[in-house]
Amino acid sequence: MRSHSCGDLRSDAIDSTVLLSGWVDRRRDHGGVIFIDLRDRSGTVQITVDPDLGAEAFAVAEHLRNETVLQVEGRVRARPDESRNERLATGEVEVLAQRLKVLNAPSRNLPFAVSVHDDEQVREELRLRHRYLDLRRERMRRNLSLRHQTVQTARRFLEDEGFIEVETPVLTRSTPEGARDYLVPSRVCGGEWFALPQSPQLFKQLLMVGGLERYYQVARCFRDEDLRADRQPEFTQLDMEMSFLDQEQILDLNERLIARIWKVVKGVELPLPLPRMTWHEAMERYGTDRPDTRYGMELVGVSDIVADMGFKVFSGAVAAGGSVKCITVPGGNDKVSNVRIKPGGDVFSEAQKAGAGGLAFIRVRDGGEIDTIGAIKDNLSDEKKAELLQRTGAEPGSLILFGAGDTATVNKALDRVRQYLAKELELVPAEAWNFLWVVDFPMFEFNADENRLEALHHPFCAANPEDLGDDPAQWSERLPKARAQAYDLVLNGLELGGGSLRIHDAALQNQVLQTIGLAQEEAQEQFGFLLEALEMGAPPHGGIAFGLDRMVMLLAGEESIRDTIAFPKTQQARCLMTSAPGGASDKQLEELHVASTWVEPEEN
RNA sequence: GGGACCGUAGUUCAACCGGUUAGAGCACCGCCCUGUCACGGCGGAAGUUGCGGGUUCGAAUCCCGUCGGUCCCGCCA
């Protein structure tokens, strides 16, 4: 059907006869001569149709619509000097058509133009409904190619490092904790259900027990939770697990993997090793476990300065065991008005969305004078004022925004405001790749609703041996306060992946399960097979998983992972193209031993 | 479950404080044009303003409901 790809033709092909197949991207009819931009996956080339050189081909060219599937036979020739197109990769040449054959012509108006002006966005609903058309467009073609390149680079790297790609089951069983499962009824085992995996976590550990030593998988994962721009009900992880490596070695291997991907895909040389920060420091300085380090405005704790002052909002927060922290917005006096910080304002609303009641603020004027409400000004001694300015590094013109309350809320609110203002005030440098390993996560966090400790990562993370000690008798006491050997890779404030060393000792694993209040029988029922396996010579092992969709999104400069997935779902977890999910017949349900309790809402 | 924004011709947008025949670019159809590349020129067709209800002399516009899409909160080991 073809001898060459459209986008590959260069001047070295001049005078050769070529056979091309592709889509009519655009047509320019000059009456005498007709130009066709013929597009295939590789790119676009100009076809020139001259009536003097074939009346038959000219007659076909006269009635071509965009997106006609066309086969062209012709001779490559150099374009006249004045007609070269430098914006086109194939702009040196054109194909003089000798024969045109319509392979397929669209028989209706297309729902949107494939070849479209850059500044013209198409409604996403239409793009999703007719995804096959959307995939023809440059943007999606580029994104999917980039995704392919990312995966292939990872595969080659891991191949060289001795990893084996293994597939794990999609029909499996529900794993403890975590998100809502997608369930699949079993026909053969009546009344029982498969769960689709939220991740291959247990299987990859069992592969290590199985002696595979180094495993990876481009693994589809399923979580039945509400969607976001960076969340889909099914998504892909680059999932890895390895034996006989300590945390240092795992981090080293993975940052070399990431550096290789960025080198191949973006041509960017990442300086290794990547920076690191403890979880504790991240929470202190950024209020989040995934700090965006591309800009400043770090959180500064001032609880000690304001603990005793007469301003109740501040002193009360500290007295109640919470804290007072602030961020300093350089030049914020001019850029952020009072109205925006007070109720109804955009900055206020960001803080509120994070659960804060509001934001106190101080404007720093010339000579270090502060401009704020009386309740703060009147209660702040000159000494404390000086200390505040010194610690925040606030200059004249700076705006200091305060959060006060329980520490978690303060962190969350200031983190959110910081990110919002950085975007709003355009403080985020373009083209920055700020990677950061966040390490030393705590093993557990307290769940106030259920009044119990909860695994921060998952209950199979290994504890830091220093924190745990050698004496098993002390584990129950030391474990709750221990740090985990867990790590997240953060890029520009987004979590790119995370992992940990795992527990390979059955006794310790049981201790962890006890700590999170999981009963023995319950644990046996849910993943007894793992506990059993740990008793049969499990090697020390650990792993990591990267969110592939998110990684590609960042590499592609997109803002939604939908633009990195060939056939994504909407926020209602529906596929607009296939209309999935759909109904099932009574017969199907009966065979599955399932009855639906769904009741159609009444009309009117 | 909650909050916000959006839905007008095939498509991207416009239509002022509710006002008389809902406009424009691209695409489509017809005619003209031999070097364009977002070609150009002339003409034409194309609309149940997502859907349902209400207010009004009059609704694309205001109100209520509903469907769909997006962003966010909750949720997401």
XYZ file of C-alpha atoms (C1' of nucleotides) in Angstrom:
681
model
C 0.000 0.000 0.000
C 2.966 2.305 0.347
C 6.700 2.559 -0.212
C 7.447 5.470 2.119
C 5.990 7.342 5.077
C 4.865 10.890 4.382
C 6.843 12.557 7.139
C 10.116 10.850 6.242
C 10.635 12.324 2.783
C 13.719 14.525 2.485
C 15.807 15.855 -0.373
C 17.676 12.542 -0.647
C 14.461 11.047 -2.026
C 14.339 13.465 -4.935
C 13.609 11.795 -8.264
C 12.443 8.557 -6.688
C 8.968 7.296 -7.350
C 6.980 6.793 -4.180
C 3.677 5.269 -3.140
C 2.099 6.994 -0.138
C -1.046 6.344 1.854
C -2.557 8.697 4.375
C -5.237 11.219 5.190
C -5.942 14.488 3.414
C -4.952 16.989 6.087
C -5.764 20.050 3.992
C -6.278 20.917 0.374
C -5.416 24.117 -1.444
C -7.076 24.399 -4.827
C -5.584 27.050 -7.106
C -7.738 26.155 -10.044
C -4.772 25.214 -12.137
C -2.713 23.422 -9.551
C -3.926 21.690 -6.413
C -1.868 21.140 -3.280
C -2.729 18.381 -0.873
C -1.169 17.978 2.552
C -1.040 14.223 2.975
C -0.700 13.065 6.569
C 0.169 9.745 8.111
C 1.550 8.887 11.539
C 5.021 10.042 10.571
C 3.998 13.529 9.507
C 2.834 15.517 6.514
C 4.089 16.025 2.988
C 2.807 18.217 0.181
C 1.344 16.511 -2.846
C 1.188 18.659 -5.971
C -1.391 17.831 -8.600
C -0.849 19.418 -12.011
C -3.523 18.958 -14.713
C -0.867 18.793 -17.440
C 0.576 15.686 -15.852
C -2.555 13.601 -15.515
C -6.123 14.714 -16.029
C -7.396 11.706 -14.141
C -5.506 12.474 -10.941
C -6.554 16.113 -11.221
C -10.207 15.157 -11.443
C -9.885 13.145 -8.230
C -8.010 15.950 -6.469
C -10.700 18.487 -7.309
C -13.231 16.789 -5.064
C -11.191 15.694 -2.073
C -12.479 16.548 1.358
C -10.376 16.723 4.483
C -9.772 13.338 6.147
C -10.240 11.390 2.929
C -8.019 8.313 3.003
C -5.881 8.681 -0.062
C -3.222 6.713 -1.870
C -0.770 8.694 -3.962
C 1.715 7.496 -6.517
C 4.169 10.098 -7.723
C 7.662 11.383 -8.104
C 9.516 13.289 -5.391
C 10.995 16.562 -6.553
C 12.647 19.548 -5.005
C 10.323 22.459 -4.397
C 11.084 25.682 -6.240
C 13.428 27.802 -4.080
C 10.806 30.375 -3.220
C 8.264 27.730 -2.238
C 10.175 25.831 0.392
C 8.384 25.529 3.693
C 10.717 25.702 6.638
C 7.997 24.982 9.144
C 7.436 21.551 7.641
C 9.964 18.758 8.149
C 9.364 17.667 4.571
C 9.294 21.258 3.325
C 12.246 20.844 0.952
C 10.348 18.484 -1.288
C 6.942 17.714 -2.724
C 5.421 14.732 -4.461
C 4.211 15.325 -7.981
C 1.146 13.097 -8.246
C 0.805 10.692 -11.120
C -2.040 8.659 -9.723
C -4.519 9.312 -6.883
C -6.731 6.643 -5.415
C -9.394 7.313 -2.821
C -9.237 4.437 -0.362
C -12.080 5.777 1.741
C -13.921 9.074 1.895
C -15.785 10.456 4.904
C -19.494 10.368 4.109
C -20.550 12.940 6.685
C -19.403 16.113 8.357
C -16.822 15.298 10.972
C -17.711 16.210 14.571
C -14.538 18.268 14.739
C -11.589 19.128 12.549
C -8.530 16.925 12.862
C -6.267 19.588 11.477
C -7.125 22.524 13.645
C -5.689 25.893 14.554
C -3.544 25.800 17.662
C -5.613 28.358 19.503
C -8.866 26.527 18.853
C -9.736 24.040 21.567
C -12.253 21.303 20.892
C -14.771 20.365 23.580
C -13.420 17.400 25.478
C -16.774 15.680 25.400
C -16.530 15.506 21.609
C -12.925 14.394 21.688
C -13.834 11.515 23.981
C -16.965 10.525 22.091
C -14.995 10.290 18.848
C -11.641 9.372 20.315
C -10.497 7.651 17.086
C -10.630 11.059 15.390
C -8.925 12.760 18.297
C -6.125 10.208 18.132
C -5.422 11.309 14.558
C -4.542 14.752 15.822
C -0.992 15.859 16.371
C -1.380 16.343 20.115
C -2.574 12.828 20.912
C -0.204 11.266 18.417
C 2.664 13.038 20.139
C 1.476 12.094 23.614
C 0.994 8.418 22.822
C 4.360 8.252 21.073
C 5.925 9.837 24.104
C 4.205 7.312 26.329
C 5.502 4.493 24.170
C 9.001 5.934 24.273
C 8.841 6.233 28.050
C 7.783 2.615 28.487
C 10.313 1.308 25.987
C 13.136 3.240 27.646
C 12.153 1.795 31.016
C 11.967 -1.711 29.557
C 15.432 -1.454 28.008
C 16.921 -0.039 31.184
C 15.369 -2.703 33.384
C 16.360 -5.415 30.937
C 19.966 -4.240 31.251
C 19.650 -4.283 35.040
C 18.513 -7.890 35.056
C 14.797 -7.404 35.636
C 12.207 -9.909 34.468
C 8.798 -8.737 33.282
C 6.050 -10.799 34.879
C 2.287 -10.443 34.567
C 0.177 -10.762 37.690
C -3.543 -11.584 37.803
C -6.244 -9.056 37.086
C -8.886 -11.346 38.513
C -7.765 -11.558 42.108
C -9.061 -10.857 45.566
C -9.667 -7.780 47.640
C -6.595 -6.465 49.457
C -6.678 -4.925 52.940
C -7.340 -1.188 53.417
C -7.192 1.219 50.580
C -9.658 2.250 47.973
C -12.980 0.758 46.952
C -12.579 -2.340 44.782
C -14.014 -3.094 41.405
C -15.710 -6.459 41.856
C -16.354 -9.227 39.337
C -18.866 -11.921 40.249
C -17.733 -15.494 39.812
C -20.099 -17.657 37.774
C -18.378 -20.884 38.724
C -17.968 -20.068 42.398
C -21.460 -18.822 43.152
C -21.731 -15.992 45.627
C -18.044 -15.189 45.450
C -16.271 -12.268 43.885
C -13.020 -11.388 42.298
C -11.611 -7.951 42.950
C -9.572 -6.147 40.322
C -6.157 -5.282 41.766
C -5.555 -1.808 43.193
C -1.902 -2.616 42.622
C 0.116 -5.824 42.253
C 1.559 -5.255 45.752
C 1.059 -8.698 47.253
C 1.917 -10.547 44.065
C 5.187 -8.754 43.547
C 6.258 -9.570 47.086
C 5.368 -13.187 46.452
C 7.456 -13.095 43.277
C 10.376 -12.148 45.504
C 9.600 -15.062 47.810
C 9.456 -17.029 44.582
C 13.064 -16.161 43.898
C 12.549 -13.927 40.847
C 14.865 -11.362 42.475
C 14.076 -8.556 40.068
C 10.565 -8.074 38.724
C 8.853 -5.334 36.820
C 5.539 -4.881 35.107
C 3.628 -2.216 33.248
C 0.656 -2.971 35.432
C -2.942 -1.914 35.088
C -4.462 -0.958 38.431
C -8.095 -0.362 39.360
C -9.611 1.826 42.046
C -13.275 2.629 42.331
C -12.957 6.133 43.722
C -14.106 9.505 42.441
C -12.045 10.929 39.609
C -9.781 13.949 39.243
C -7.668 15.403 36.461
C -4.876 13.049 37.522
C -7.029 10.066 38.504
C -8.720 7.433 36.358
C -10.571 4.319 37.523
C -7.994 2.260 35.665
C -4.472 3.530 35.462
C -1.013 2.199 34.833
C 1.915 1.754 37.151
C 5.476 0.991 36.254
C 5.778 -1.513 39.055
C 9.045 -2.981 40.368
C 10.248 -5.181 43.176
C 13.772 -6.390 43.932
C 15.538 -8.649 46.412
C 18.835 -8.262 48.267
C 19.048 -4.486 47.805
C 19.003 -1.898 50.556
C 17.240 1.443 50.328
C 20.310 3.249 49.003
C 20.697 0.777 46.179
C 17.027 0.930 45.286
C 17.028 4.733 45.190
C 20.189 4.736 43.125
C 18.818 2.284 40.588
C 15.559 4.196 40.305
C 17.064 7.597 39.857
C 19.228 6.215 37.095
C 16.052 4.859 35.509
C 14.359 8.246 35.777
C 17.441 10.039 34.467
C 17.529 7.674 31.475
C 13.875 8.344 30.691
C 14.317 12.113 30.918
C 17.443 11.920 28.785
C 15.840 9.844 26.049
C 12.414 11.452 26.042
C 13.233 15.084 26.804
C 16.935 15.285 26.109
C 17.386 16.585 29.651
C 20.405 15.600 31.704
C 19.336 15.223 35.341
C 22.106 15.755 37.852
C 22.390 12.687 40.100
C 21.964 11.932 42.890
C 18.547 13.534 43.155
C 17.971 15.732 46.199
C 16.420 14.213 49.305
C 14.374 15.485 52.171
C 12.943 13.755 55.188
C 9.201 13.562 55.550
C 9.475 15.573 58.749
C 11.354 18.386 57.056
C 8.935 18.398 54.139
C 6.001 18.826 56.499
C 7.773 21.576 58.424
C 8.947 23.591 55.447
C 6.211 22.926 52.915
C 3.272 21.559 54.872
C 3.021 18.597 52.534
C 4.792 15.318 51.878
C 5.234 16.297 48.245
C 6.866 19.730 48.209
C 7.126 21.765 45.053
C 10.676 23.094 45.368
C 10.609 25.158 42.185
C 9.906 28.324 44.153
C 10.298 29.709 47.658
C 7.592 31.018 49.988
C 8.395 28.239 52.424
C 6.379 27.774 55.570
C 7.963 29.236 58.682
C 6.882 28.207 62.160
C 6.346 31.111 64.560
C 4.452 29.365 67.368
C 7.140 30.242 69.913
C 7.049 33.930 69.011
C 3.299 34.320 69.287
C 2.540 31.779 72.015
C 2.085 34.348 74.768
C 0.733 37.284 72.837
C -2.659 38.795 73.480
C -4.006 37.925 70.043
C -6.178 34.943 70.919
C -6.260 33.405 67.442
C -2.513 32.866 67.687
C -1.944 32.153 71.363
C -5.077 30.008 71.539
C -3.896 27.803 68.669
C -0.573 27.181 70.393
C -2.221 26.601 73.778
C -4.476 23.973 72.209
C -1.440 22.079 70.969
C -1.608 23.413 67.443
C 0.707 25.833 65.732
C 1.065 29.135 63.968
C 2.985 29.204 60.709
C 3.327 31.708 57.936
C 4.440 32.178 54.367
C 6.079 35.318 53.077
C 4.976 36.582 49.698
C 7.743 38.720 48.223
C 6.276 41.925 46.799
C 2.906 40.714 48.041
C 1.889 44.183 49.212
C 1.418 45.352 45.656
C 0.238 42.089 44.187
C -2.266 40.843 46.746
C -4.947 43.209 48.012
C -6.666 42.946 51.395
C -9.917 42.095 49.635
C -8.382 38.916 48.256
C -7.283 37.718 51.707
C -10.558 38.509 53.459
C -13.776 36.461 53.241
C -15.003 36.319 49.641
C -11.513 36.775 48.239
C -9.723 34.194 46.109
C -6.815 33.707 48.508
C -9.198 33.338 51.424
C -11.231 30.815 49.513
C -8.147 28.669 48.834
C -7.351 28.598 52.543
C -10.944 27.801 53.325
C -11.009 24.866 50.906
C -8.172 23.406 52.976
C -10.211 23.735 56.131
C -8.786 26.975 57.534
C -11.055 29.595 59.049
C -9.118 32.389 57.406
C -5.736 34.014 57.125
C -4.232 36.650 59.368
C -1.735 38.882 57.594
C 0.932 41.467 58.087
C 2.183 43.878 55.479
C 5.782 44.958 55.885
C 6.310 48.622 55.071
C 9.432 50.721 54.611
C 11.827 50.633 57.547
C 10.358 47.378 58.773
C 7.126 48.985 59.956
C 4.282 46.519 60.025
C 0.781 47.195 58.830
C -1.855 44.877 60.240
C -4.934 44.703 62.421
C -4.683 46.299 65.854
C -5.071 42.982 67.671
C -1.771 41.818 66.240
C 0.086 45.113 66.142
C -0.816 46.088 69.698
C 0.255 42.733 71.051
C 3.556 42.348 69.311
C 6.557 43.782 71.121
C 9.365 45.381 69.137
C 11.579 42.456 70.004
C 9.119 39.883 68.754
C 8.404 41.952 65.681
C 12.106 42.014 64.889
C 12.393 38.292 65.442
C 9.422 37.663 63.184
C 10.872 39.743 60.363
C 14.235 38.138 60.805
C 12.911 34.584 60.769
C 10.601 35.072 57.797
C 13.157 37.069 55.889
C 10.386 39.517 55.028
C 11.521 42.672 53.262
C 9.648 45.940 52.900
C 6.877 45.192 50.404
C 6.421 41.648 51.653
C 3.110 40.206 52.675
C 3.133 37.646 55.489
C 0.167 35.280 55.595
C -0.522 33.366 58.796
C -2.313 30.143 59.478
C -3.222 29.238 63.039
C -4.921 26.154 64.374
C -4.232 22.459 64.574
C -0.969 21.728 62.806
C -2.382 19.492 60.105
C -4.910 22.121 59.004
C -2.346 24.928 59.128
C 0.004 22.913 56.952
C -2.698 21.997 54.525
C -4.015 25.535 54.205
C -0.632 27.222 53.811
C 0.501 24.561 51.359
C -2.546 25.229 49.273
C -2.243 29.008 49.462
C 1.450 28.764 48.642
C 0.776 26.734 45.528
C -2.120 28.936 44.507
C -0.141 32.156 44.863
C 2.911 30.742 43.105
C 0.737 30.005 40.089
C -1.231 33.225 40.349
C 1.859 35.447 40.732
C 3.754 33.448 38.094
C 6.565 32.479 40.428
C 6.839 28.974 38.946
C 9.746 28.742 36.532
C 8.916 27.068 33.239
C 10.954 24.073 32.167
C 12.152 23.260 35.682
C 12.411 19.596 36.668
C 12.620 19.635 40.451
C 12.874 16.063 41.593
C 12.932 15.231 45.261
C 13.106 11.994 47.186
C 11.007 12.263 50.320
C 12.297 9.682 52.782
C 11.768 8.578 56.384
C 8.008 8.517 56.372
C 6.459 7.518 59.664
C 5.157 3.961 59.763
C 1.726 4.982 61.011
C -0.579 7.900 61.373
C -3.452 8.275 63.767
C -6.927 7.934 62.342
C -9.073 10.063 64.632
C -12.370 8.816 63.176
C -11.584 5.182 63.928
C -9.389 5.949 66.944
C -6.552 3.728 65.778
C -3.210 3.795 64.061
C -3.178 3.312 60.315
C -0.360 2.348 57.984
C 0.724 5.511 56.183
C 1.935 3.689 53.107
C 0.666 0.128 53.466
C 1.066 -2.450 56.240
C 3.951 -4.278 54.557
C 6.528 -1.476 54.850
C 9.670 -2.279 56.783
C 10.506 -0.153 59.791
C 13.765 1.672 60.197
C 16.015 -0.811 62.062
C 17.505 1.919 64.273
C 14.041 2.929 65.460
C 12.944 -0.651 65.930
C 15.952 -2.085 67.770
C 17.070 -5.665 67.959
C 14.870 -6.844 70.778
C 11.498 -8.215 69.588
C 10.170 -7.727 73.093
C 10.373 -3.961 72.569
C 8.708 -3.930 69.140
C 5.191 -3.302 70.324
C 6.360 -0.204 72.137
C 8.831 1.125 69.568
C 6.967 0.289 66.386
C 4.236 2.950 66.602
C 6.841 5.716 66.704
C 9.196 4.188 64.168
C 10.056 5.605 60.806
C 9.428 3.424 57.787
C 12.015 2.604 55.153
C 9.712 4.208 52.644
C 10.352 6.756 49.941
C 8.383 8.833 47.452
C 9.722 10.448 44.340
C 8.239 13.907 43.933
C 8.473 15.989 40.775
C 7.427 19.646 40.776
C 5.061 19.029 43.659
C 3.445 15.903 42.248
C 3.972 12.394 43.506
C 5.579 10.457 40.697
C 6.001 7.212 42.577
C 6.693 5.635 45.871
C 7.801 2.472 47.541
C 9.495 0.915 50.479
C 11.503 -1.943 51.779
C 9.096 -4.684 52.843
C 8.854 -6.751 55.930
C 10.266 -10.198 55.202
C 9.946 -11.475 58.752
C 6.657 -13.112 59.716
C 6.856 -12.135 63.384
C 7.434 -8.477 62.610
C 4.692 -8.512 60.003
C 2.277 -9.844 62.614
C 3.380 -7.127 65.022
C 2.611 -4.449 62.439
C -0.807 -5.909 61.763
C -1.472 -5.948 65.477
C -0.405 -2.307 65.720
C -2.989 -1.218 63.178
C -5.562 -3.282 65.045
C -6.076 -5.966 62.443
C -7.240 -9.171 64.104
C -5.269 -12.332 63.481
C -8.223 -14.138 61.887
C -8.986 -11.163 59.684
C -5.397 -10.958 58.486
C -5.329 -14.704 57.827
C -8.560 -14.467 55.875
C -7.421 -11.530 53.738
C -3.799 -12.333 53.015
C -2.836 -15.386 54.983
C -1.021 -16.593 51.866
C 1.466 -13.740 52.235
C 2.009 -14.345 55.949
C 2.484 -18.031 55.226
C 4.968 -17.257 52.465
C 6.999 -15.079 54.824
C 7.535 -18.189 56.955
C 9.161 -20.074 54.099
C 12.336 -18.174 53.504
C 11.369 -14.749 52.191
C 14.391 -12.741 51.063
C 14.883 -9.115 52.101
C 13.168 -7.146 49.377
C 11.669 -3.848 48.478
C 10.226 -2.018 45.544
C 8.603 0.996 44.033
C 5.812 1.898 41.658
C 5.633 4.919 39.373
C 2.404 6.391 38.100
C 3.016 6.039 34.393
C 0.072 8.178 33.282
C 1.206 11.002 35.521
C 4.820 10.662 34.424
C 3.827 10.920 30.784
C 1.531 13.826 31.602
C 4.477 15.738 33.051
C 6.788 14.769 30.201
C 4.167 15.882 27.688
C 3.371 19.101 29.531
C -0.292 18.136 29.801
C -2.578 18.963 32.702
C -4.704 15.852 32.671
C -3.755 12.193 32.452
C -6.684 11.736 30.055
C -4.453 13.252 27.396
C -1.918 10.476 27.904
C -4.422 7.605 27.739
C -5.781 6.333 24.452
C -9.308 5.687 25.697
C -9.903 7.423 29.021
C -13.108 7.737 31.016
C -15.016 10.839 32.083
C -15.370 12.110 35.626
C -18.433 9.879 35.935
C -16.153 6.933 35.098
C -18.010 6.445 31.839
C -16.555 5.842 28.396
C -18.314 8.248 26.027
C -17.214 6.270 22.983
C -18.474 2.812 23.929
C -21.045 4.032 26.470
C -19.562 1.634 29.008
C -20.656 0.694 31.576
C -23.841 -0.782 30.167
C -26.613 -3.111 31.194
C -26.530 -6.871 31.513
C -29.277 -9.263 30.551
C -31.314 -11.123 33.165
C -29.786 -14.328 31.855
C -26.261 -13.077 32.419
C -27.097 -11.924 35.925
C -28.781 -15.203 36.738
C -25.735 -17.163 35.610
C -23.605 -14.983 37.837
C -25.947 -15.489 40.791
C -26.404 -11.748 40.972
C -29.513 -9.618 41.371
C -29.443 -5.869 40.948
C -30.994 -3.668 43.601
C -30.752 -0.626 41.359
C -34.001 1.288 41.023
C -34.448 3.762 38.181
C -35.205 7.204 39.650
C -38.835 8.204 39.004
C -39.469 10.525 36.073
C -40.534 14.115 36.896
C -22.507 13.185 48.859
C -21.173 18.747 48.361
C -19.332 23.485 45.828
C -18.009 26.124 41.252
C -17.849 26.791 35.931
C -19.561 25.351 31.049
C -23.454 23.579 27.133
C -25.802 28.647 20.931
C -25.016 26.099 13.070
C -20.775 20.171 11.773
C -17.074 23.048 14.809
C -14.745 27.397 17.511
C -16.914 31.616 19.346
C -20.366 36.289 19.518
C -25.218 38.198 20.611
C -24.860 44.767 26.075
C -29.473 45.746 31.460
C -34.801 40.502 28.811
C -36.545 43.435 22.947
C -38.361 42.488 17.280
C -35.140 38.394 11.315
C -29.638 34.600 16.865
C -24.307 36.710 13.941
C -18.961 35.672 12.475
C -14.336 32.444 11.345
C -13.322 27.463 9.848
C -15.690 23.141 7.754
C -19.696 21.907 3.991
C -22.100 22.866 -1.275
C -21.530 25.803 -6.083
C -18.506 29.050 -9.216
C -13.531 31.470 -10.203
C -8.188 31.216 -9.577
C -1.037 27.605 -11.870
C 3.121 27.961 -6.293
C 0.055 27.718 -2.093
C 1.156 25.763 2.679
C -4.247 28.567 8.354
C -3.887 30.068 -0.046
C -7.244 33.779 -2.036
C -12.099 35.781 -4.303
C -17.649 35.542 -5.134
C -22.164 33.154 -3.783
C -25.166 29.461 -0.991
C -27.057 26.152 2.530
C -26.806 25.302 7.555
C -30.070 26.667 14.454
C -36.062 23.011 18.640
C -29.762 28.192 21.800
C -28.586 20.271 25.785
C -33.642 18.851 27.666
C -38.208 20.053 30.751
C -40.862 23.601 33.417
C -41.630 28.667 35.339
C -41.578 34.299 35.407
C -42.793 37.928 31.429
C -46.403 41.365 26.430
C -41.630 39.176 25.027
C -36.344 34.396 27.278
C -30.139 32.195 24.195
C -30.382 35.962 28.246
C -33.814 35.702 34.616
C -35.570 31.471 38.095
C -36.271 26.053 39.237
C -35.369 21.104 37.830
C -32.798 17.616 34.846
C -28.925 15.468 31.534
C -23.888 15.794 29.928
C -18.696 17.731 30.402
C -14.736 20.026 33.357
C -12.294 21.763 38.003
C -12.325 21.296 43.279
C -13.854 19.338 48.474
C -15.062 14.674 50.676
C -12.808 10.054 48.980
C -8.203 8.086 46.799
C -3.089 1.958 51.508
